PDB file of C-alpha atoms in Angstrom:
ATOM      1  CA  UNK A 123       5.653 -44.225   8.514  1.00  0.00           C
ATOM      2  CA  UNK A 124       3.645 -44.452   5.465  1.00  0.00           C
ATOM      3  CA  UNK A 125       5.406 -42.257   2.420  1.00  0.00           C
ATOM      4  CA  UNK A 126       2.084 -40.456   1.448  1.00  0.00           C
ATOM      5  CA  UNK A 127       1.570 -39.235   4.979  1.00  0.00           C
ATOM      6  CA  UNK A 128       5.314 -38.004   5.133  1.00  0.00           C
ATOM      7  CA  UNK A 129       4.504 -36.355   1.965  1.00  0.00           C
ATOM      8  CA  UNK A 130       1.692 -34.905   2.908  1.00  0.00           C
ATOM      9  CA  UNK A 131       2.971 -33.530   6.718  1.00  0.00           C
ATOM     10  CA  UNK A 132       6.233 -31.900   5.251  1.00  0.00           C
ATOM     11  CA  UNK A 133       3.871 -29.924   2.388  1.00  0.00           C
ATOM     12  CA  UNK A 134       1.543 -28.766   5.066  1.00  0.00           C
ATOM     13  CA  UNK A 135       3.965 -27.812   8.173  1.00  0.00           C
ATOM     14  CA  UNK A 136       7.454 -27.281   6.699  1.00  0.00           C
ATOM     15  CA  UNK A 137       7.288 -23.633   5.514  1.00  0.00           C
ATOM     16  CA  UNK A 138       5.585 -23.103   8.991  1.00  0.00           C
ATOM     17  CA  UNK A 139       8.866 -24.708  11.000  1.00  0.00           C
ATOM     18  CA  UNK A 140      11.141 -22.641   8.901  1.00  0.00           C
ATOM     19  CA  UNK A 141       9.296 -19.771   9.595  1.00  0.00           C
ATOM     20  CA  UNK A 142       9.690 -20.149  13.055  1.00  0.00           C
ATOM     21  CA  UNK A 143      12.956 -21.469  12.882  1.00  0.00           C
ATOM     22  CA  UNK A 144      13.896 -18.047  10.718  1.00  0.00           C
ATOM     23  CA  UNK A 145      12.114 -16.048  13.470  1.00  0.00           C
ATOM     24  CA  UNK A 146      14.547 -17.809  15.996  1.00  0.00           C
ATOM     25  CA  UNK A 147      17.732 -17.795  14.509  1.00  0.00           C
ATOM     26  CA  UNK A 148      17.497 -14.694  11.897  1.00  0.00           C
ATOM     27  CA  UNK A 149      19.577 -16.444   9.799  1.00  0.00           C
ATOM     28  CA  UNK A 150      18.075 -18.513   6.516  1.00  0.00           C
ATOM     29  CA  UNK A 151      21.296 -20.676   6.462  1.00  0.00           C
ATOM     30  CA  UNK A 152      20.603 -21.664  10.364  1.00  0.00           C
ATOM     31  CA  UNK A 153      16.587 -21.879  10.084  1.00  0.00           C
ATOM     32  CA  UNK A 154      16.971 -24.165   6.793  1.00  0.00           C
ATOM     33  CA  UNK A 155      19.221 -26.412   8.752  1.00  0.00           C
ATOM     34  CA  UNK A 156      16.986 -26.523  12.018  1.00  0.00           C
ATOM     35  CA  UNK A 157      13.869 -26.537  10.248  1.00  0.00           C
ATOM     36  CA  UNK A 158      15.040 -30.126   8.150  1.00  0.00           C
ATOM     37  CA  UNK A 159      16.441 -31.835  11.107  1.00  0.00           C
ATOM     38  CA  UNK A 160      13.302 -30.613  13.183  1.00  0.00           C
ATOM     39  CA  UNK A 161      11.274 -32.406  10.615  1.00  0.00           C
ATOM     40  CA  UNK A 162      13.109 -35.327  10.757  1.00  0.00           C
ATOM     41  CA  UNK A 163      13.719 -35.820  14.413  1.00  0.00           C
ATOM     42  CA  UNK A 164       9.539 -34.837  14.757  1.00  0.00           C
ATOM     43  CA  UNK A 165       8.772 -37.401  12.129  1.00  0.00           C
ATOM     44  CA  UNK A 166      11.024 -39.984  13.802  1.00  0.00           C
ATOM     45  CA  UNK A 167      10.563 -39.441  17.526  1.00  0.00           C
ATOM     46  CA  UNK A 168       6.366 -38.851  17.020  1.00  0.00           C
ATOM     47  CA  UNK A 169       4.071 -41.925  18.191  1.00  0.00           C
ATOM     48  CA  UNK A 170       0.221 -42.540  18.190  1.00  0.00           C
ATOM     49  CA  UNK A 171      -0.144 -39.971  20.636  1.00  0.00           C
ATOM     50  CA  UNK A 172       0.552 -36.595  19.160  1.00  0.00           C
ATOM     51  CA  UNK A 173      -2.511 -34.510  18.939  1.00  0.00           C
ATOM     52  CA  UNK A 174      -1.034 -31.771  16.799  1.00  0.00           C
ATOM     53  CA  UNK A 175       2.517 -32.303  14.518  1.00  0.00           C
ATOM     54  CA  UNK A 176       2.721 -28.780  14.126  1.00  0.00           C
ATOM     55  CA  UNK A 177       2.760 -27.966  17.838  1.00  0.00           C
ATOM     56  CA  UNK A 178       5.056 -31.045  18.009  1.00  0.00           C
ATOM     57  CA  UNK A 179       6.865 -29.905  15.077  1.00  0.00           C
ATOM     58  CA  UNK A 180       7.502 -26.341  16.391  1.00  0.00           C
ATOM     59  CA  UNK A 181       8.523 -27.816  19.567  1.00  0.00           C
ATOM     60  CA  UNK A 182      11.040 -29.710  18.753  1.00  0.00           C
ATOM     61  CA  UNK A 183      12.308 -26.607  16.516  1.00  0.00           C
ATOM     62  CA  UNK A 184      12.626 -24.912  19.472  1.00  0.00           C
ATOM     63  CA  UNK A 185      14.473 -27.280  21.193  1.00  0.00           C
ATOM     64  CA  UNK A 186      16.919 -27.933  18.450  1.00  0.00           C
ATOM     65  CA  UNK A 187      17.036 -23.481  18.241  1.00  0.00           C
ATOM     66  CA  UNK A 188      17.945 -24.004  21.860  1.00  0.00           C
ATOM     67  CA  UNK A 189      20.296 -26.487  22.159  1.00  0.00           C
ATOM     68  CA  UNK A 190      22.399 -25.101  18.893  1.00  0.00           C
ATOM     69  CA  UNK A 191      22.849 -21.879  21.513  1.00  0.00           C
ATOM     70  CA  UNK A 192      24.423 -23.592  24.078  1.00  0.00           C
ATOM     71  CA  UNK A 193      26.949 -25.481  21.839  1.00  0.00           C
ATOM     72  CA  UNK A 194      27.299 -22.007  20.274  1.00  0.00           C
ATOM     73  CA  UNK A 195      27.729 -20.444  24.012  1.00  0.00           C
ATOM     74  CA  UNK A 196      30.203 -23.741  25.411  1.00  0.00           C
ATOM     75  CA  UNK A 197      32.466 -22.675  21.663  1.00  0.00           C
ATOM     76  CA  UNK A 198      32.595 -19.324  22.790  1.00  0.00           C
ATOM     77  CA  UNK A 199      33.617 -19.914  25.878  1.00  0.00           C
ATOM     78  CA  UNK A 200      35.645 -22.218  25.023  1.00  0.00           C
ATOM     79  CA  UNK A 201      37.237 -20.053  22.457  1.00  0.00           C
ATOM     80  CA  UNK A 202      37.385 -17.255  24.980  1.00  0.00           C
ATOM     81  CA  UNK A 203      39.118 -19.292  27.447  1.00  0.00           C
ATOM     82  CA  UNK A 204      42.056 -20.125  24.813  1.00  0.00           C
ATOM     83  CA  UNK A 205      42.158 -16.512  23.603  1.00  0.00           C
ATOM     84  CA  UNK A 206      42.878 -15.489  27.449  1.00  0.00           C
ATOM     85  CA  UNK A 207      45.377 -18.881  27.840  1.00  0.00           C
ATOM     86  CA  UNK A 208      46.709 -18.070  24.852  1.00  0.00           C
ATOM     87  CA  UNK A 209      47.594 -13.747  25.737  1.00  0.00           C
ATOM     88  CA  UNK A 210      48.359 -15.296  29.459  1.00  0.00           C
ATOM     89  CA  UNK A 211      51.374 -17.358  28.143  1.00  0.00           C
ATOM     90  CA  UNK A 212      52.322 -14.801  25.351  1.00  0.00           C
ATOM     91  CA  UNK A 213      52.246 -12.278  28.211  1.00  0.00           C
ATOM     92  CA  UNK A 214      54.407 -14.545  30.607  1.00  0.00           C
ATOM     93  CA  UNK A 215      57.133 -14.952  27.151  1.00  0.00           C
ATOM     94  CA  UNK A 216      57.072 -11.503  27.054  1.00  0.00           C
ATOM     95  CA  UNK A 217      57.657 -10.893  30.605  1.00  0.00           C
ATOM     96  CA  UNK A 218      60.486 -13.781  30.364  1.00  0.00           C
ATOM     97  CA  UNK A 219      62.499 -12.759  27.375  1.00  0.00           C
ATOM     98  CA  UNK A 220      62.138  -9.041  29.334  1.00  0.00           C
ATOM     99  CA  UNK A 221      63.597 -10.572  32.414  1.00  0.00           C
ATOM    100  CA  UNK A 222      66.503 -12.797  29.902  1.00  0.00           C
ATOM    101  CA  UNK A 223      66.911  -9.270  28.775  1.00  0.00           C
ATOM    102  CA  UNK A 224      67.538  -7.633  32.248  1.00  0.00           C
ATOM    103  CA  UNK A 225      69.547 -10.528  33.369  1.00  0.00           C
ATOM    104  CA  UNK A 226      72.180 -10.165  30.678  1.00  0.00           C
ATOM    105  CA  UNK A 227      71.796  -6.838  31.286  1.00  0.00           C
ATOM    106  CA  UNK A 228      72.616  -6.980  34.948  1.00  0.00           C
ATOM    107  CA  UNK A 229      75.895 -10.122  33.677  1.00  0.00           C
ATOM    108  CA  UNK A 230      77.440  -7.042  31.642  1.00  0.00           C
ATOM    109  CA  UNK A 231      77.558  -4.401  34.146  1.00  0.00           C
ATOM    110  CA  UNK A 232      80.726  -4.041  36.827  1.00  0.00           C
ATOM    111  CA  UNK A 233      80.935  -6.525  39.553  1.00  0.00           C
ATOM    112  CA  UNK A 234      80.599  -4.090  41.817  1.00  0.00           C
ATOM    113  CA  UNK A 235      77.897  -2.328  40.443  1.00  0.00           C
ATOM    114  CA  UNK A 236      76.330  -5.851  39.324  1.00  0.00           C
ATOM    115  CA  UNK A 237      76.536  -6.993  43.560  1.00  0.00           C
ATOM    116  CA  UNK A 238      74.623  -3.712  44.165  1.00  0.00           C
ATOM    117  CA  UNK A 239      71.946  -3.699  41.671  1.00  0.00           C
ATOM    118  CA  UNK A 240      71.407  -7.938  43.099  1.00  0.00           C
ATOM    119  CA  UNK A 241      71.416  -7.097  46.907  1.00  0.00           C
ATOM    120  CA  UNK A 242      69.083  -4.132  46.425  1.00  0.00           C
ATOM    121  CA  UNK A 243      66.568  -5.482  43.945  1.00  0.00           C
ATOM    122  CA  UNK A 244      66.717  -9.149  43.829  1.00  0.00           C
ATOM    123  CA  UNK A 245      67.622 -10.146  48.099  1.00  0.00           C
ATOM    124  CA  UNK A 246      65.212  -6.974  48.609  1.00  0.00           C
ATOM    125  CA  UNK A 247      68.331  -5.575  51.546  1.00  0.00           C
ATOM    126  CA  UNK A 248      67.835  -2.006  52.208  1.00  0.00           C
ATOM    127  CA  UNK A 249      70.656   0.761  51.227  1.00  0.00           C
ATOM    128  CA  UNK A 250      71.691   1.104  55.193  1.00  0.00           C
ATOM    129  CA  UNK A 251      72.576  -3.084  55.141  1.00  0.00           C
ATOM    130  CA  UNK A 252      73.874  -2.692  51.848  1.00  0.00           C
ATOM    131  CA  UNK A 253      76.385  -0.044  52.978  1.00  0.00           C
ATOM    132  CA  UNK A 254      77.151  -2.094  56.565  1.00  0.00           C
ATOM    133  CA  UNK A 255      77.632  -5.046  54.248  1.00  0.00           C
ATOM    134  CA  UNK A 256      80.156  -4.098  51.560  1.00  0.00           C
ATOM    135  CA  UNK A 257      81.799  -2.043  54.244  1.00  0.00           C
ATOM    136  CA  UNK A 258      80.310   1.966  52.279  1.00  0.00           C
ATOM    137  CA  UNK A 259      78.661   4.732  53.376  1.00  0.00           C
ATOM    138  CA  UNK A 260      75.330   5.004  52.164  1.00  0.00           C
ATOM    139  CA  UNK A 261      75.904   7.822  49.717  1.00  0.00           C
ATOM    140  CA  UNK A 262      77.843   5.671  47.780  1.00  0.00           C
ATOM    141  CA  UNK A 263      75.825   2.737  47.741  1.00  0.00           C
ATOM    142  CA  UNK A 264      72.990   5.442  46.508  1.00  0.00           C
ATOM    143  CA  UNK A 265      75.259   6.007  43.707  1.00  0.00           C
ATOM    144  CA  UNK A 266      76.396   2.768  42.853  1.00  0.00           C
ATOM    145  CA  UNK A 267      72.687   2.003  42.238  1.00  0.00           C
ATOM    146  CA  UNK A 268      71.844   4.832  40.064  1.00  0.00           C
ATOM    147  CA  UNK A 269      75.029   4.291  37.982  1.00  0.00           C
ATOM    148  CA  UNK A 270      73.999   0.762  37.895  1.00  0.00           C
ATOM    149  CA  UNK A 271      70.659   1.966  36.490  1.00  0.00           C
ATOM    150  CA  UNK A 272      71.988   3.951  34.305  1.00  0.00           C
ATOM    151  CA  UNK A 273      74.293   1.184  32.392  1.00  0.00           C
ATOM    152  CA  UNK A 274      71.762  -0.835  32.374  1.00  0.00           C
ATOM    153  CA  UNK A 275      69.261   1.325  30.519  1.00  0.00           C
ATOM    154  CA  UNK A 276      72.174   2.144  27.895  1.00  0.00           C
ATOM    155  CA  UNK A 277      72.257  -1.835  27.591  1.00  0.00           C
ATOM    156  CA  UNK A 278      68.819  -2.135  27.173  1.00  0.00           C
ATOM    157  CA  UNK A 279      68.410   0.447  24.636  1.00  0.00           C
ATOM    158  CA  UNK A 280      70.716  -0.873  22.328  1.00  0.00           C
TER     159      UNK A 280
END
């Protein structure tokens, strides 16, 4: 393209694309940037054919304005998406040192307390096949648990 015609087209349409391109973005940083490349990709793309640069010019403003949002929006998300990946597995180290925690917990207490505290919350038996089990009334396999609790907690809070 002949230099005097560049010349003149950017002096005539320029402040007019980063007008727009300000009214778009709202941001003089962003609507400098579009505005430039708009001109260049306008200047480069246009053939014989274009009627009006400026409409063309604004156009492909718009479309730059446009497409900058959706790499903006596919960041975010993506961003978003690691942010919730990244609380998910700090969530699930959380919840596993808490279980490491219980476990050691439940190593420390009495066997008999310890085969308790397993049947009834880990193999999910209920205090009557407990009791028929390990040969105890029910009572006692009531307070086996809550003692069993109870040492526990102590462990935990230490």
């Amino acid at each position: 393209m002949n230099t005097d015609l560049v010349e003149q087209l950017f002096s005539r349409y320029y402040n007019d694309a980063l007008l727009y391109a300000m009214s778009l973005t709202k941001n003089a940083y962003e609507a400098e940037d579009i505005a430039q490349d708009a001109f260049y990709k306008a200047l480069k793309t246009a053939d014989g054919d274009i009627q009006n640069f400026k409409a063309w010019l604004l156009t492909v403003c718009r479309n730059m304005f446009l497409n900058s949002r959706r790499k903006r929006k596919r960041l975010t998300a993506l961003d978003e998406n690691i942010a919730d990946e990244r609380d998910r597995v700090l969530g699930k180290i959380v919840k596993d040192e808490n279980y490491r925690s219980l476990y050691r917990a439940i190593e420390l207490l009495p066997d008999n307390l310890k085969e308790v505290i397993l049947l009834f919350y880990f193999e999910e038996l209920k205090i009557n096949e407990i009791a028929d089990m390990l040969g105890k009334s029910e009572n006692n396999v009531k307070v086996m648990l809550y003692r069993g609790r109870e040492q526990i907690k102590q462990i935990l809070e230490k």
